[in-house]
Amino acid sequence: MEDKKTIIYIMSNQRSGSTLIENILSKSPQIVSIGESFLLGGYIHKTGPGSSCNWTCSCGDSLDDCTFWNSVYQRLNISNAREIKNTKIVYPKGKDIDYQKEQNEDVRSLMNLIYKAFFDITDCDVLVDSSKEAFYGVSLYQNSPYTFKFIYLKRDLRAVTLSKHKWRKKYNKKNIGLIKLILANYRHRLQCKLMLRKVDKEDVFNLSYEEFFKDPQLVLNQMSDFFGFKTFDMPEFMELSNDHTIAGTPNRFKKRRIQYDDQWENDSKKRPFFNALGFMLNKLG
Ligand SMILES: [Zn+2]
């Protein structure tokens, strides 16, 4: 029965710890993670985010070669990955609005079949999708054949901004000033909140990255109650183990101790205006 299965969708900004939360949850024998399904099409066709790992599955194989994903394709009755063209649901606008809506509907059906394949192959009854995207998540939520719930994950806007700033430099992206960047991150929060208005409050688990680190086991137990999986011991490390996930933080291939990273706090204090603005924007919600 499909309605017994649960999807946990992580909605958040980038650099907010979504890969960490996804990785922790996937340590339960009841839970399987798909990673960021929104980027699956991009990973198959090697376009968009993911070039740093050559768009491979987290097992290290390409989406053409991964044995796990090949059993997914088999269940979709397709002979190879390339038959999957697009896995993004985007807000329909412009002159091709009807076509866009149709496309979105196709992606929704495809994703429900992929979720089903994951459940069938792994025998898990909970699946984590860490796509983050607000519109995509809410579109999959509406009329979902599954019990579909959200983790709305928020992290201090200053931490998100400084981290994004650092990664943009590392990947030679266009430099955006910190003030502009923090305002954009605040706007992102407003967009998430707007989208969450379409979701039943009882289906949303609000999670603060900072609160999580105060007592990870406690928060994990709360999530277990909320989503209905058996609780388990909080893992010490973030590491991949037999995962076949799409995308996530570029750090994910390295085994790392799970701990709060407070490095940004000093960086932020060196910039009093940025620091104060961030403090205020955090308070606004
Ligand atoms: Zn794989």
Coordinates of C-alpha atoms and ligand atoms in Angstrom, one line a residue:
M1 CA 0.0 0.0 0.0
E2 CA 1.6 3.2 -1.2
D3 CA -0.2 5.4 1.4
K4 CA 1.7 3.7 4.2
K5 CA 5.0 5.1 2.8
T6 CA 6.3 8.4 3.9
I7 CA 8.3 11.0 2.0
I8 CA 10.4 13.5 4.0
Y9 CA 11.1 16.5 1.9
I10 CA 13.9 18.8 3.1
M11 CA 13.1 22.4 2.1
S12 CA 15.9 24.9 2.7
N13 CA 18.4 27.3 1.3
Q14 CA 21.8 26.0 0.0
R15 CA 24.6 25.7 2.6
S16 CA 22.1 25.1 5.4
G17 CA 22.9 21.5 6.3
S18 CA 20.4 19.7 4.2
T19 CA 22.9 17.0 3.1
L20 CA 23.9 16.5 6.7
I21 CA 20.3 16.0 7.9
E22 CA 19.6 13.7 4.9
N23 CA 22.8 11.7 5.7
I24 CA 21.9 11.3 9.3
L25 CA 18.3 10.1 8.5
S26 CA 19.5 7.6 6.0
K27 CA 21.4 5.8 8.7
S28 CA 18.0 4.3 9.8
P29 CA 17.4 0.9 8.3
Q30 CA 13.8 2.1 7.6
I31 CA 14.9 5.2 5.6
V32 CA 16.4 5.5 2.2
S33 CA 17.6 8.8 0.7
I34 CA 17.4 9.8 -3.0
G35 CA 19.4 13.0 -2.4
E36 CA 18.3 15.9 -4.6
S37 CA 15.9 14.4 -7.1
F38 CA 15.4 17.9 -8.6
L39 CA 18.9 17.6 -10.1
L40 CA 18.5 14.0 -11.3
G41 CA 17.9 15.1 -14.9
G42 CA 21.0 17.3 -14.8
Y43 CA 23.1 14.6 -13.4
I44 CA 22.0 12.1 -16.1
H45 CA 22.8 14.6 -18.9
K46 CA 25.8 16.1 -17.1
T47 CA 24.6 19.6 -17.1
G48 CA 24.1 22.2 -14.3
P49 CA 25.4 21.8 -10.7
G50 CA 27.5 18.7 -10.1
S51 CA 30.5 19.2 -12.4
S52 CA 32.9 19.0 -9.4
C53 CA 32.0 15.3 -8.9
N54 CA 31.4 14.8 -12.7
W55 CA 27.7 14.3 -11.9
T56 CA 28.2 10.8 -10.5
C57 CA 25.9 8.9 -8.2
S58 CA 27.2 9.1 -4.6
C59 CA 28.5 5.5 -5.0
G60 CA 31.0 6.9 -7.5
D61 CA 29.5 5.4 -10.7
S62 CA 27.8 7.4 -13.4
L63 CA 24.0 7.5 -13.5
D64 CA 24.4 5.3 -16.7
D65 CA 26.4 2.6 -14.8
C66 CA 25.1 2.6 -11.2
T67 CA 23.6 -0.8 -10.5
F68 CA 21.0 0.6 -8.1
W69 CA 19.8 3.3 -10.5
N70 CA 19.7 0.7 -13.3
S71 CA 17.2 -1.3 -11.2
V72 CA 15.2 1.9 -10.9
Y73 CA 15.2 2.4 -14.7
Q74 CA 14.1 -1.2 -15.1
R75 CA 11.1 -0.6 -12.8
L76 CA 10.2 2.5 -14.9
N77 CA 10.3 0.3 -18.0
I78 CA 13.0 2.3 -19.7
S79 CA 16.1 0.9 -21.1
N80 CA 18.5 3.6 -20.0
A81 CA 18.9 6.7 -18.0
R82 CA 18.9 9.0 -21.0
E83 CA 15.2 8.5 -21.5
I84 CA 14.7 10.6 -18.4
K85 CA 14.9 14.1 -19.8
N86 CA 13.8 16.5 -17.1
T87 CA 13.2 16.2 -13.4
K88 CA 12.6 19.9 -12.5
I89 CA 9.2 21.4 -11.7
V90 CA 9.5 25.1 -12.1
Y91 CA 7.0 27.9 -11.7
P92 CA 5.1 28.2 -15.0
K93 CA 5.4 31.6 -16.6
G94 CA 6.0 33.3 -20.0
K95 CA 4.2 32.4 -23.2
D96 CA 4.5 28.6 -23.0
I97 CA 2.6 28.4 -19.7
D98 CA 0.4 25.5 -20.7
Y99 CA 3.3 23.5 -22.1
Q100 CA 5.2 24.2 -18.8
K101 CA 2.2 23.0 -16.7
E102 CA 2.1 19.8 -18.8
Q103 CA 5.8 19.3 -18.3
N104 CA 5.4 19.8 -14.6
E105 CA 2.7 17.2 -14.5
D106 CA 4.9 14.7 -16.3
V107 CA 7.7 15.3 -13.8
R108 CA 5.3 14.8 -10.9
S109 CA 4.2 11.4 -12.3
L110 CA 7.8 10.4 -13.0
M111 CA 8.9 11.3 -9.5
N112 CA 6.1 9.3 -7.9
L113 CA 7.2 6.3 -9.9
I114 CA 10.8 6.8 -9.0
Y115 CA 9.9 7.0 -5.3
K116 CA 7.9 3.8 -5.7
A117 CA 10.9 2.1 -7.3
F118 CA 13.1 3.2 -4.3
F119 CA 10.6 1.8 -1.9
D120 CA 10.3 -1.5 -3.8
I121 CA 14.0 -2.0 -4.2
T122 CA 15.1 -1.1 -0.7
D123 CA 12.1 -2.3 1.3
C124 CA 12.3 1.0 3.3
D125 CA 9.1 2.7 4.2
V126 CA 10.5 6.3 4.5
L127 CA 12.3 8.2 1.8
V128 CA 14.2 11.4 2.2
D129 CA 14.3 13.9 -0.7
S130 CA 16.8 16.7 0.0
S131 CA 16.0 18.8 -3.1
K132 CA 15.5 21.9 -1.0
E133 CA 13.5 23.7 -3.8
A134 CA 10.3 25.2 -2.4
F135 CA 8.1 25.2 -5.5
Y136 CA 9.2 21.7 -6.5
G137 CA 8.5 20.3 -3.0
V138 CA 5.1 21.8 -2.7
S139 CA 4.1 20.7 -6.2
L140 CA 5.1 17.1 -5.2
Y141 CA 3.2 17.4 -2.0
Q142 CA -0.1 18.4 -3.6
N143 CA -2.1 15.2 -4.2
S144 CA 0.8 13.0 -3.4
P145 CA -0.1 9.3 -3.3
Y146 CA 2.3 9.1 -0.2
T147 CA 2.3 10.6 3.3
F148 CA 4.3 13.6 2.3
K149 CA 5.9 15.8 5.0
F150 CA 8.5 18.6 5.1
I151 CA 11.5 19.4 7.2
Y152 CA 11.8 23.2 6.8
L153 CA 15.5 23.7 7.7
K154 CA 16.8 27.2 8.6
R155 CA 20.3 28.3 9.4
D156 CA 21.6 31.6 10.6
L157 CA 21.6 33.9 7.5
R158 CA 25.1 35.1 8.2
A159 CA 26.4 31.5 8.2
V160 CA 24.6 30.7 5.0
T161 CA 25.9 33.9 3.3
L162 CA 29.5 33.6 4.4
S163 CA 29.5 29.9 3.3
K164 CA 28.0 30.7 -0.1
H165 CA 30.5 33.6 -0.5
K166 CA 33.4 31.2 0.2
W167 CA 32.1 28.5 -2.2
R168 CA 31.4 31.1 -5.0
K169 CA 35.1 32.1 -4.7
K170 CA 36.2 28.5 -4.7
Y171 CA 34.3 27.7 -7.9
N172 CA 35.2 31.0 -9.6
K173 CA 31.7 32.3 -9.7
K174 CA 30.9 35.9 -10.1
N175 CA 31.6 37.8 -6.8
I176 CA 28.5 39.1 -5.1
G177 CA 28.8 41.5 -2.2
L178 CA 27.9 40.1 1.2
I179 CA 25.1 42.6 1.8
K180 CA 23.5 41.8 -1.5
L181 CA 24.0 38.1 -0.9
I182 CA 22.4 38.2 2.6
L183 CA 19.4 40.1 1.3
A184 CA 19.0 37.5 -1.4
N185 CA 19.1 34.8 1.3
Y186 CA 16.5 36.6 3.3
R187 CA 14.3 36.8 0.2
H188 CA 14.7 33.1 -0.2
R189 CA 13.3 32.6 3.3
L190 CA 10.3 34.7 2.4
Q191 CA 9.7 32.6 -0.7
C192 CA 9.8 29.4 1.3
K193 CA 7.4 30.8 3.8
L194 CA 5.0 31.8 1.0
M195 CA 5.1 28.3 -0.5
L196 CA 4.6 26.7 2.9
R197 CA 1.3 28.5 3.2
K198 CA 0.0 25.9 0.7
V199 CA 1.0 23.1 3.1
D200 CA -0.9 21.9 6.2
K201 CA 1.0 23.1 9.3
E202 CA 0.8 19.6 10.7
D203 CA 2.9 18.4 7.8
V204 CA 5.9 20.7 8.5
F205 CA 8.7 20.0 11.0
N206 CA 10.5 23.3 11.6
L207 CA 14.2 22.7 12.2
S208 CA 16.9 25.2 13.1
Y209 CA 20.4 24.2 12.3
E210 CA 21.7 25.9 15.5
E211 CA 19.0 24.3 17.7
F212 CA 19.8 20.9 16.2
F213 CA 23.4 21.0 17.4
K214 CA 22.4 21.9 20.9
D215 CA 21.1 18.4 21.4
P216 CA 21.1 16.3 18.1
Q217 CA 19.8 13.1 19.7
L218 CA 16.8 15.0 21.2
V219 CA 16.0 16.5 17.8
L220 CA 16.4 13.1 16.1
N221 CA 13.9 11.6 18.6
Q222 CA 11.5 14.5 17.9
M223 CA 11.8 13.8 14.2
S224 CA 11.2 10.1 14.8
D225 CA 7.9 10.9 16.6
F226 CA 6.9 13.4 13.9
F227 CA 7.6 11.2 10.9
G228 CA 6.9 7.9 12.5
F229 CA 10.2 6.0 12.1
K230 CA 11.9 4.2 14.9
T231 CA 14.5 6.3 16.6
F232 CA 18.2 5.3 16.5
D233 CA 21.5 6.5 17.9
M234 CA 22.8 9.7 16.5
P235 CA 25.7 8.8 14.3
E236 CA 29.1 10.3 15.1
F237 CA 30.2 10.9 11.6
M238 CA 28.8 12.1 8.3
E239 CA 29.7 9.5 5.8
L240 CA 28.3 7.7 2.8
S241 CA 27.5 4.1 3.2
N242 CA 26.0 2.2 0.4
D243 CA 24.1 5.4 -0.7
H244 CA 22.9 6.1 -4.2
T245 CA 22.0 9.7 -3.8
I246 CA 22.0 12.6 -6.2
A247 CA 24.0 15.8 -5.5
G248 CA 24.5 17.4 -2.0
T249 CA 27.3 19.3 -0.5
P250 CA 30.6 18.9 -2.4
N251 CA 32.1 17.8 1.0
R252 CA 30.0 14.7 1.2
F253 CA 32.6 12.2 -0.1
K254 CA 34.8 12.8 2.9
K255 CA 34.1 11.2 6.3
R256 CA 33.7 14.0 8.8
R257 CA 32.8 14.2 12.5
I258 CA 29.3 15.7 13.0
Q259 CA 29.9 18.9 14.9
Y260 CA 28.8 22.6 14.9
D261 CA 30.9 24.8 12.8
D262 CA 31.3 28.1 14.5
Q263 CA 34.1 29.5 12.3
W264 CA 31.7 31.9 10.6
E265 CA 31.0 33.7 13.8
N266 CA 34.4 35.4 13.9
D267 CA 34.3 36.2 10.2
S268 CA 30.9 37.8 10.8
K269 CA 32.0 39.9 13.8
K270 CA 34.8 41.4 11.7
R271 CA 32.0 43.0 9.6
P272 CA 29.9 44.9 12.1
F273 CA 27.2 46.2 9.6
F274 CA 26.8 42.8 8.0
N275 CA 26.7 41.1 11.4
A276 CA 24.0 43.4 12.7
L277 CA 21.9 43.2 9.6
G278 CA 22.1 39.4 9.7
F279 CA 21.1 39.4 13.4
M280 CA 18.1 41.6 12.6
L281 CA 17.0 39.6 9.5
N282 CA 17.2 36.3 11.5
K283 CA 14.8 37.8 14.0
L284 CA 12.3 38.7 11.3
G285 CA 11.9 34.9 10.8
Ligands
ZN1 ZN 25.0 4.5 -7.2

